[in-house]
Coordinates of N, CA and C in Angstrom, one line a residue:
M146 N 30.7 -67.1 13.5 CA 29.4 -66.5 13.2 C 28.4 -67.6 13.0
N147 N 27.4 -67.7 13.8 CA 26.4 -68.8 13.6 C 25.3 -68.3 12.7
P148 N 24.8 -69.2 11.8 CA 23.7 -68.8 10.9 C 22.4 -68.5 11.8
A149 N 21.5 -67.8 11.2 CA 20.3 -67.5 11.9 C 19.6 -68.8 12.1
P150 N 18.8 -68.9 13.2 CA 18.2 -70.2 13.6 C 17.4 -70.9 12.5
H151 N 16.7 -70.1 11.7 CA 15.8 -70.7 10.7 C 16.3 -70.5 9.3
A152 N 17.6 -70.1 9.2 CA 18.2 -70.0 7.9 C 18.4 -71.3 7.2
P153 N 18.2 -71.4 5.9 CA 18.3 -72.7 5.2 C 19.8 -73.1 5.3
N154 N 20.1 -74.4 5.4 CA 21.4 -74.9 5.4 C 21.8 -75.5 4.1
Y155 N 22.4 -74.6 3.2 CA 22.8 -75.1 1.9 C 24.0 -75.9 1.9
P156 N 24.1 -77.0 1.1 CA 25.3 -77.7 1.1 C 26.4 -76.9 0.4
I157 N 27.6 -77.1 0.7 CA 28.7 -76.4 0.1 C 28.9 -76.8 -1.4
A158 N 28.9 -75.8 -2.3 CA 29.1 -76.1 -3.7 C 30.0 -75.0 -4.3
S159 N 30.9 -74.4 -3.4 CA 31.7 -73.3 -3.8 C 33.2 -73.7 -3.8
L160 N 33.9 -73.4 -4.9 CA 35.3 -73.8 -5.1 C 36.2 -72.5 -5.2
Y161 N 37.3 -72.6 -4.6 CA 38.4 -71.6 -4.8 C 39.2 -72.1 -6.0
V162 N 39.5 -71.3 -6.9 CA 40.4 -71.6 -8.1 C 41.5 -70.6 -8.1
G163 N 42.7 -71.1 -7.8 CA 43.9 -70.3 -7.7 C 45.0 -70.5 -8.8
D164 N 46.0 -69.7 -8.7 CA 47.2 -69.8 -9.6 C 46.8 -69.4 -11.0
L165 N 45.8 -68.5 -11.1 CA 45.3 -68.1 -12.4 C 46.2 -67.0 -13.0
A166 N 46.3 -67.0 -14.3 CA 47.0 -65.9 -15.0 C 46.1 -64.6 -14.8
T167 N 46.7 -63.4 -14.8 CA 46.0 -62.2 -14.5 C 45.0 -61.8 -15.5
D168 N 45.1 -62.4 -16.7 CA 44.1 -62.1 -17.8 C 43.0 -63.1 -17.9
V169 N 42.9 -64.0 -17.0 CA 41.7 -65.0 -17.0 C 40.5 -64.2 -16.5
T170 N 39.4 -64.4 -17.3 CA 38.2 -63.7 -17.0 C 37.1 -64.7 -16.5
E171 N 36.0 -64.1 -16.0 CA 34.8 -64.9 -15.6 C 34.3 -65.7 -16.7
A172 N 34.2 -65.1 -17.9 CA 33.7 -65.8 -19.1 C 34.5 -67.1 -19.4
M173 N 35.8 -67.0 -19.3 CA 36.7 -68.1 -19.6 C 36.4 -69.2 -18.5
L174 N 36.3 -68.8 -17.3 CA 36.1 -69.8 -16.2 C 34.7 -70.4 -16.4
F175 N 33.7 -69.6 -16.8 CA 32.3 -70.1 -17.0 C 32.4 -71.2 -18.1
E176 N 33.1 -70.9 -19.2 CA 33.2 -71.8 -20.3 C 33.8 -73.2 -19.8
K177 N 34.8 -73.1 -19.0 CA 35.5 -74.3 -18.5 C 34.6 -75.1 -17.5
F178 N 34.1 -74.4 -16.5 CA 33.5 -75.1 -15.3 C 32.0 -75.5 -15.6
S179 N 31.4 -74.8 -16.6 CA 30.0 -75.2 -16.8 C 29.9 -76.5 -17.5
T180 N 31.0 -77.1 -18.0 CA 31.0 -78.4 -18.6 C 30.7 -79.5 -17.6
V181 N 30.9 -79.3 -16.3 CA 30.6 -80.3 -15.2 C 29.3 -80.1 -14.5
G182 N 28.6 -79.0 -14.7 CA 27.4 -78.8 -14.0 C 27.0 -77.3 -14.1
A183 N 25.7 -77.0 -13.6 CA 25.2 -75.7 -13.6 C 26.0 -74.8 -12.7
V184 N 26.5 -73.6 -13.2 CA 27.3 -72.7 -12.5 C 26.3 -71.5 -12.1
L185 N 26.3 -71.2 -10.8 CA 25.5 -70.1 -10.3 C 26.2 -68.8 -10.5
S186 N 27.4 -68.7 -10.1 CA 28.2 -67.5 -10.2 C 29.7 -67.7 -10.2
I187 N 30.4 -66.8 -10.7 CA 31.9 -66.8 -10.8 C 32.4 -65.4 -10.4
R188 N 33.4 -65.4 -9.6 CA 34.0 -64.0 -9.3 C 35.5 -64.1 -9.3
V189 N 36.1 -63.4 -10.2 CA 37.6 -63.3 -10.2 C 37.9 -62.2 -9.2
C190 N 38.7 -62.4 -8.3 CA 39.0 -61.4 -7.2 C 40.0 -60.4 -7.8
R191 N 39.8 -59.2 -7.6 CA 40.6 -58.1 -8.2 C 41.0 -57.1 -7.2
D192 N 42.1 -56.4 -7.5 CA 42.6 -55.3 -6.6 C 41.6 -54.2 -6.7
I193 N 41.2 -53.7 -5.5 CA 40.2 -52.7 -5.4 C 40.5 -51.4 -6.2
V194 N 41.8 -51.0 -6.3 CA 42.2 -49.8 -6.9 C 42.4 -50.0 -8.4
T195 N 43.3 -51.0 -8.7 CA 43.7 -51.2 -10.1 C 42.8 -52.1 -10.9
R196 N 41.9 -52.8 -10.2 CA 41.0 -53.8 -10.9 C 41.7 -54.9 -11.5
R197 N 43.0 -55.0 -11.3 CA 43.8 -56.1 -11.8 C 43.5 -57.4 -11.1
S198 N 43.4 -58.5 -11.8 CA 43.2 -59.8 -11.1 C 44.2 -60.1 -10.1
L199 N 43.8 -60.7 -9.0 CA 44.7 -61.2 -7.9 C 45.1 -62.6 -8.1
G200 N 44.7 -63.2 -9.2 CA 45.1 -64.6 -9.6 C 44.3 -65.7 -9.0
Y201 N 43.1 -65.3 -8.4 CA 42.2 -66.4 -7.9 C 40.8 -66.0 -8.1
A202 N 39.9 -67.0 -8.0 CA 38.5 -66.8 -8.3 C 37.7 -67.8 -7.4
Y203 N 36.4 -67.5 -7.3 CA 35.5 -68.4 -6.7 C 34.4 -68.8 -7.7
V204 N 34.2 -70.1 -7.8 CA 33.2 -70.7 -8.7 C 32.1 -71.3 -7.8
N205 N 30.9 -70.9 -8.0 CA 29.7 -71.4 -7.2 C 28.8 -72.2 -8.1
F206 N 28.7 -73.5 -7.7 CA 27.8 -74.4 -8.5 C 26.4 -74.5 -7.9
Q207 N 25.5 -74.9 -8.7 CA 24.1 -75.1 -8.2 C 24.1 -76.4 -7.3
Q208 N 24.9 -77.4 -7.7 CA 24.9 -78.7 -6.9 C 26.3 -79.0 -6.4
P209 N 26.3 -79.5 -5.2 CA 27.7 -79.9 -4.7 C 28.3 -81.0 -5.5
A210 N 27.5 -81.9 -6.1 CA 28.1 -83.0 -7.0 C 28.9 -82.4 -8.2
A211 N 28.4 -81.3 -8.7 CA 29.1 -80.6 -9.8 C 30.4 -80.1 -9.3
A212 N 30.4 -79.4 -8.2 CA 31.7 -78.9 -7.6 C 32.7 -80.0 -7.3
E213 N 32.2 -81.1 -6.8 CA 33.0 -82.3 -6.6 C 33.6 -82.8 -7.9
R214 N 32.8 -82.9 -8.9 CA 33.3 -83.3 -10.2 C 34.4 -82.4 -10.7
A215 N 34.2 -81.1 -10.6 CA 35.2 -80.1 -11.0 C 36.5 -80.3 -10.3
L216 N 36.4 -80.5 -9.0 CA 37.6 -80.7 -8.1 C 38.3 -82.0 -8.5
D217 N 37.6 -83.0 -8.7 CA 38.2 -84.3 -9.1 C 38.8 -84.4 -10.5
T218 N 38.2 -83.7 -11.4 CA 38.6 -83.8 -12.8 C 39.4 -82.7 -13.4
M219 N 39.3 -81.5 -12.7 CA 39.9 -80.3 -13.3 C 41.1 -79.7 -12.5
N220 N 41.3 -80.2 -11.3 CA 42.4 -79.7 -10.5 C 43.7 -79.8 -11.3
F221 N 44.5 -78.8 -11.4 CA 45.8 -78.7 -12.1 C 45.6 -78.6 -13.6
D222 N 44.4 -78.6 -14.1 CA 44.2 -78.4 -15.6 C 44.8 -77.0 -16.0
P223 N 45.4 -76.9 -17.1 CA 45.9 -75.6 -17.5 C 44.8 -74.6 -18.0
I224 N 44.8 -73.4 -17.5 CA 44.0 -72.3 -18.0 C 44.9 -71.2 -18.5
K225 N 44.9 -70.9 -19.8 CA 45.8 -69.9 -20.3 C 47.3 -70.3 -20.0
G226 N 47.5 -71.6 -20.1 CA 48.9 -72.1 -20.0 C 49.4 -72.3 -18.6
R227 N 48.6 -72.0 -17.6 CA 49.0 -72.2 -16.2 C 48.1 -73.2 -15.5
P228 N 48.7 -74.2 -14.8 CA 47.8 -75.2 -14.1 C 47.1 -74.5 -12.9
C229 N 45.8 -74.6 -12.9 CA 45.0 -74.0 -11.8 C 44.9 -74.9 -10.6
R230 N 44.8 -74.4 -9.5 CA 44.8 -75.1 -8.2 C 43.4 -74.9 -7.7
I231 N 42.6 -76.0 -7.5 CA 41.2 -76.0 -7.1 C 41.1 -76.6 -5.7
M232 N 40.3 -75.9 -4.8 CA 40.1 -76.4 -3.5 C 38.6 -76.0 -3.1
W233 N 38.1 -76.7 -2.1 CA 36.8 -76.2 -1.5 C 37.0 -74.8 -1.0
S234 N 36.1 -74.0 -1.1 CA 36.2 -72.6 -0.6 C 36.0 -72.7 0.9
Q235 N 37.0 -72.2 1.7 CA 36.9 -72.1 3.1 C 36.6 -70.7 3.6
R236 N 35.4 -70.4 3.8 CA 35.0 -69.0 4.2 C 35.4 -68.7 5.6
D237 N 35.5 -69.8 6.5 CA 35.9 -69.6 7.9 C 37.4 -69.8 8.0
P238 N 38.2 -68.7 8.3 CA 39.6 -68.9 8.3 C 40.1 -69.6 9.6
S239 N 39.2 -69.9 10.5 CA 39.7 -70.5 11.8 C 40.3 -71.9 11.6
L240 N 39.8 -72.7 10.7 CA 40.4 -74.0 10.4 C 41.8 -73.8 9.9
R241 N 42.0 -72.9 8.9 CA 43.3 -72.7 8.3 C 44.3 -72.2 9.4
K242 N 43.8 -71.2 10.2 CA 44.7 -70.6 11.2 C 45.0 -71.5 12.4
S243 N 44.2 -72.5 12.6 CA 44.4 -73.4 13.8 C 45.6 -74.3 13.6
G244 N 45.9 -74.6 12.3 CA 47.1 -75.4 12.0 C 46.7 -76.9 12.1
V245 N 45.5 -77.2 12.5 CA 45.1 -78.6 12.6 C 45.1 -79.3 11.2
G246 N 45.9 -80.4 11.1 CA 46.0 -81.1 9.8 C 46.9 -80.5 8.8
N247 N 47.7 -79.4 9.2 CA 48.5 -78.7 8.2 C 50.0 -79.1 8.4
I248 N 50.7 -79.5 7.4 CA 52.1 -79.9 7.5 C 52.9 -79.0 6.5
F249 N 54.2 -79.0 6.9 CA 55.2 -78.3 6.2 C 56.2 -79.3 5.6
I250 N 56.6 -79.2 4.4 CA 57.6 -80.1 3.8 C 58.7 -79.3 3.2
K251 N 60.0 -79.6 3.5 CA 61.1 -78.8 2.9 C 62.1 -79.8 2.3
N252 N 63.0 -79.2 1.6 CA 64.1 -79.8 0.8 C 63.5 -80.5 -0.4
L253 N 62.5 -79.9 -1.0 CA 61.8 -80.5 -2.2 C 62.6 -80.2 -3.4
D254 N 62.8 -81.1 -4.3 CA 63.4 -80.9 -5.6 C 62.6 -79.8 -6.3
K255 N 63.3 -78.9 -7.0 CA 62.7 -77.8 -7.7 C 61.7 -78.2 -8.8
S256 N 61.8 -79.5 -9.2 CA 60.9 -80.0 -10.3 C 59.6 -80.4 -9.7
I257 N 59.4 -80.5 -8.4 CA 58.1 -80.9 -7.8 C 57.2 -79.7 -7.8
D258 N 56.1 -79.8 -8.5 CA 55.1 -78.7 -8.6 C 53.9 -79.0 -7.7
N259 N 52.9 -78.2 -7.7 CA 51.7 -78.4 -6.9 C 51.0 -79.7 -7.1
K260 N 50.9 -80.1 -8.4 CA 50.3 -81.4 -8.7 C 51.1 -82.6 -8.2
A261 N 52.4 -82.6 -8.4 CA 53.2 -83.7 -7.8 C 53.1 -83.7 -6.3
L262 N 53.1 -82.6 -5.7 CA 52.9 -82.6 -4.2 C 51.6 -83.2 -3.8
Y263 N 50.5 -82.7 -4.5 CA 49.2 -83.2 -4.3 C 49.1 -84.8 -4.5
D264 N 49.7 -85.2 -5.6 CA 49.6 -86.6 -6.0 C 50.4 -87.5 -4.9
T265 N 51.5 -86.9 -4.4 CA 52.3 -87.6 -3.4 C 51.5 -87.8 -2.1
F266 N 50.8 -86.7 -1.7 CA 50.2 -86.7 -0.3 C 48.7 -87.1 -0.3
S267 N 48.1 -87.2 -1.5 CA 46.7 -87.6 -1.5 C 46.4 -89.0 -1.0
A268 N 47.5 -89.8 -1.0 CA 47.3 -91.2 -0.5 C 47.0 -91.2 1.0
F269 N 47.3 -90.1 1.7 CA 47.2 -90.1 3.2 C 45.9 -89.6 3.7
G270 N 45.1 -89.0 2.8 CA 43.8 -88.5 3.3 C 43.3 -87.4 2.4
N271 N 42.2 -86.8 2.7 CA 41.5 -85.7 2.0 C 42.3 -84.4 2.1
I272 N 42.8 -83.8 1.0 CA 43.6 -82.6 1.1 C 42.7 -81.4 0.9
L273 N 42.7 -80.5 1.8 CA 42.0 -79.2 1.7 C 42.7 -78.2 0.8
S274 N 44.0 -78.2 1.0 CA 44.9 -77.3 0.1 C 46.3 -77.8 0.1
C275 N 47.0 -77.4 -1.0 CA 48.3 -78.0 -1.2 C 49.0 -77.0 -2.1
K276 N 50.2 -76.5 -1.6 CA 50.9 -75.5 -2.4 C 52.4 -75.5 -2.2
I277 N 53.1 -75.4 -3.3 CA 54.6 -75.2 -3.3 C 54.8 -73.7 -3.2
A278 N 55.7 -73.3 -2.3 CA 56.1 -71.9 -2.3 C 56.9 -71.5 -3.5
Q279 N 56.6 -70.4 -4.1 CA 57.3 -70.0 -5.3 C 57.9 -68.6 -5.1
G280 N 59.0 -68.3 -5.8 CA 59.6 -67.0 -5.8 C 58.9 -66.2 -6.8
E281 N 59.3 -64.9 -6.9 CA 58.6 -64.0 -7.9 C 58.8 -64.4 -9.3
D282 N 59.8 -65.2 -9.6 CA 60.1 -65.8 -10.9 C 59.2 -67.0 -11.2
G283 N 58.4 -67.4 -10.3 CA 57.5 -68.6 -10.5 C 58.2 -69.9 -10.2
N284 N 59.5 -69.9 -9.9 CA 60.2 -71.2 -9.6 C 60.0 -71.6 -8.1
S285 N 60.0 -72.9 -7.9 CA 59.9 -73.4 -6.5 C 61.0 -72.9 -5.6
K286 N 60.6 -72.7 -4.4 CA 61.6 -72.3 -3.3 C 62.0 -73.5 -2.6
G287 N 61.5 -74.7 -3.0 CA 62.0 -76.0 -2.3 C 61.2 -76.4 -1.1
Y288 N 60.1 -75.7 -0.8 CA 59.3 -76.1 0.3 C 57.8 -75.9 0.0
G289 N 56.9 -76.6 0.7 CA 55.5 -76.4 0.5 C 54.7 -76.8 1.7
F290 N 53.4 -76.8 1.5 CA 52.4 -77.0 2.6 C 51.3 -77.9 2.1
V291 N 50.9 -78.8 2.9 CA 49.7 -79.6 2.6 C 48.8 -79.6 3.8
H292 N 47.5 -79.2 3.6 CA 46.5 -79.1 4.7 C 45.5 -80.2 4.5
F293 N 45.5 -81.2 5.4 CA 44.5 -82.3 5.4 C 43.3 -81.9 6.2
D294 N 42.2 -82.7 6.0 CA 41.0 -82.4 6.7 C 41.0 -83.0 8.1
T295 N 42.0 -83.8 8.4 CA 42.1 -84.4 9.8 C 43.6 -84.4 10.2
E296 N 43.7 -84.3 11.5 CA 45.1 -84.3 12.1 C 45.7 -85.7 11.9
E297 N 44.9 -86.8 12.0 CA 45.4 -88.1 11.8 C 46.0 -88.3 10.4
A298 N 45.4 -87.8 9.4 CA 46.0 -87.9 8.0 C 47.3 -87.2 8.0
A299 N 47.4 -86.0 8.6 CA 48.6 -85.2 8.6 C 49.7 -86.0 9.4
E300 N 49.4 -86.6 10.5 CA 50.4 -87.3 11.3 C 50.9 -88.6 10.5
D301 N 49.9 -89.2 9.8 CA 50.3 -90.4 9.0 C 51.3 -90.0 7.9
A302 N 51.0 -88.8 7.2 CA 51.8 -88.4 6.1 C 53.2 -88.0 6.7
I303 N 53.3 -87.3 7.8 CA 54.6 -87.0 8.4 C 55.4 -88.2 8.7
A304 N 54.7 -89.2 9.3 CA 55.4 -90.5 9.7 C 56.0 -91.2 8.5
K305 N 55.2 -91.2 7.4 CA 55.7 -92.0 6.2 C 56.5 -91.2 5.3
V306 N 56.4 -89.9 5.2 CA 57.2 -89.1 4.2 C 58.4 -88.5 4.8
N307 N 58.5 -88.1 6.1 CA 59.7 -87.5 6.7 C 60.9 -88.4 6.5
G308 N 61.9 -87.9 5.8 CA 63.1 -88.7 5.6 C 63.1 -89.5 4.3
M309 N 62.0 -89.5 3.6 CA 61.8 -90.2 2.3 C 62.6 -89.5 1.2
L310 N 63.0 -90.2 0.2 CA 63.6 -89.6 -1.0 C 62.5 -89.3 -2.0
L311 N 62.4 -88.1 -2.4 CA 61.5 -87.7 -3.5 C 62.4 -87.0 -4.6
N312 N 62.4 -87.6 -5.8 CA 63.3 -87.1 -6.8 C 64.7 -87.0 -6.4
D313 N 65.2 -88.1 -5.7 CA 66.6 -88.2 -5.2 C 67.0 -87.2 -4.1
K314 N 66.0 -86.5 -3.5 CA 66.3 -85.6 -2.4 C 65.6 -86.1 -1.2
K315 N 66.3 -86.1 0.0 CA 65.7 -86.5 1.2 C 64.8 -85.3 1.7
V316 N 63.5 -85.5 1.9 CA 62.6 -84.5 2.3 C 62.3 -84.6 3.8
Y317 N 61.9 -83.4 4.3 CA 61.6 -83.4 5.7 C 60.1 -82.9 5.8
A318 N 59.3 -83.6 6.6 CA 57.9 -83.2 6.8 C 57.7 -83.1 8.3
T319 N 57.0 -82.0 8.7 CA 56.7 -81.8 10.1 C 55.4 -81.0 10.2
K320 N 54.9 -81.0 11.4 CA 53.6 -80.2 11.6 C 53.9 -78.7 11.4
W321 N 53.0 -78.1 10.7 CA 53.1 -76.7 10.4 C 53.0 -75.9 11.7
M322 N 53.8 -74.8 11.8 CA 53.8 -73.9 13.0 C 53.7 -72.5 12.5
S323 N 53.0 -71.7 13.2 CA 52.9 -70.3 12.9 C 54.3 -69.7 13.1
R324 N 54.6 -68.5 12.6 CA 55.8 -67.8 12.8 C 56.1 -67.6 14.3
R325 N 55.0 -67.2 15.0 CA 55.2 -66.9 16.4 C 55.6 -68.2 17.2
E326 N 54.9 -69.3 16.8 CA 55.3 -70.6 17.5 C 56.7 -71.0 17.2
R327 N 57.2 -70.8 15.9 CA 58.6 -71.1 15.6 C 59.5 -70.2 16.4
Q328 N 59.2 -68.9 16.4 CA 60.1 -68.0 17.2 C 60.2 -68.4 18.7
E329 N 59.0 -68.7 19.2 CA 59.0 -69.1 20.6 C 59.8 -70.4 20.9
K330 N 59.7 -71.4 20.0 CA 60.4 -72.6 20.1 C 61.9 -72.4 19.9
L331 N 62.3 -71.5 19.0 CA 63.7 -71.2 18.8 C 64.2 -70.4 20.0
G332 N 63.4 -69.5 20.5 CA 63.8 -68.8 21.7 C 64.1 -69.7 22.9
N333 N 63.2 -70.7 23.1 CA 63.3 -71.6 24.2 C 64.5 -72.5 24.0
Q334 N 64.9 -72.8 22.7 CA 66.1 -73.7 22.5 C 67.3 -72.9 22.8
I335 N 67.3 -71.6 22.5 CA 68.5 -70.7 22.8 C 68.7 -70.6 24.3
K336 N 67.6 -70.5 25.0 CA 67.7 -70.4 26.5 C 68.3 -71.7 27.1
K337 N 68.2 -72.8 26.5 CA 68.8 -74.1 27.0 C 70.3 -74.1 27.0
F338 N 70.9 -73.3 26.2 CA 72.4 -73.3 26.1 C 73.0 -72.4 27.1

């Protein structure tokens, strides 16, 4: 969707804040995030029927510099005892769905959390999102995803991390593939036999 030809082009100052406890409120987030700059609005996303929090929110700042400060200084800070995960808000899902810059890492030690994954991979480039898959009990499933802003950063990370030992476990890093792509690749491998 293209903006109207004469619509003002506002710089992005909106953050996604995830992994929130279900009882975190807009007021709590305002108290935390207003310390880095003027907050325009905050929305905790809720189930349309039950009104229960979905565990994430959007924080909109007046200035992009304030959003950047929040991202740089508050990512993984605990809110109500849970480390929050902060990313730039991506309203256009095409980048995420394209798979460009997105990698999959498996055989991770259960002690590696979102922050450890972020810290390990931030050396390779700007990270758009980073997440360890978790079971319903909140424990790591031993794999995760890192989405870089460029394909080059993702390729560099794969080249350097694939086969590396992290917490005494050999990890495997590869380009992320959609379920359909994986099934097609698997189907093609079966046909070879």
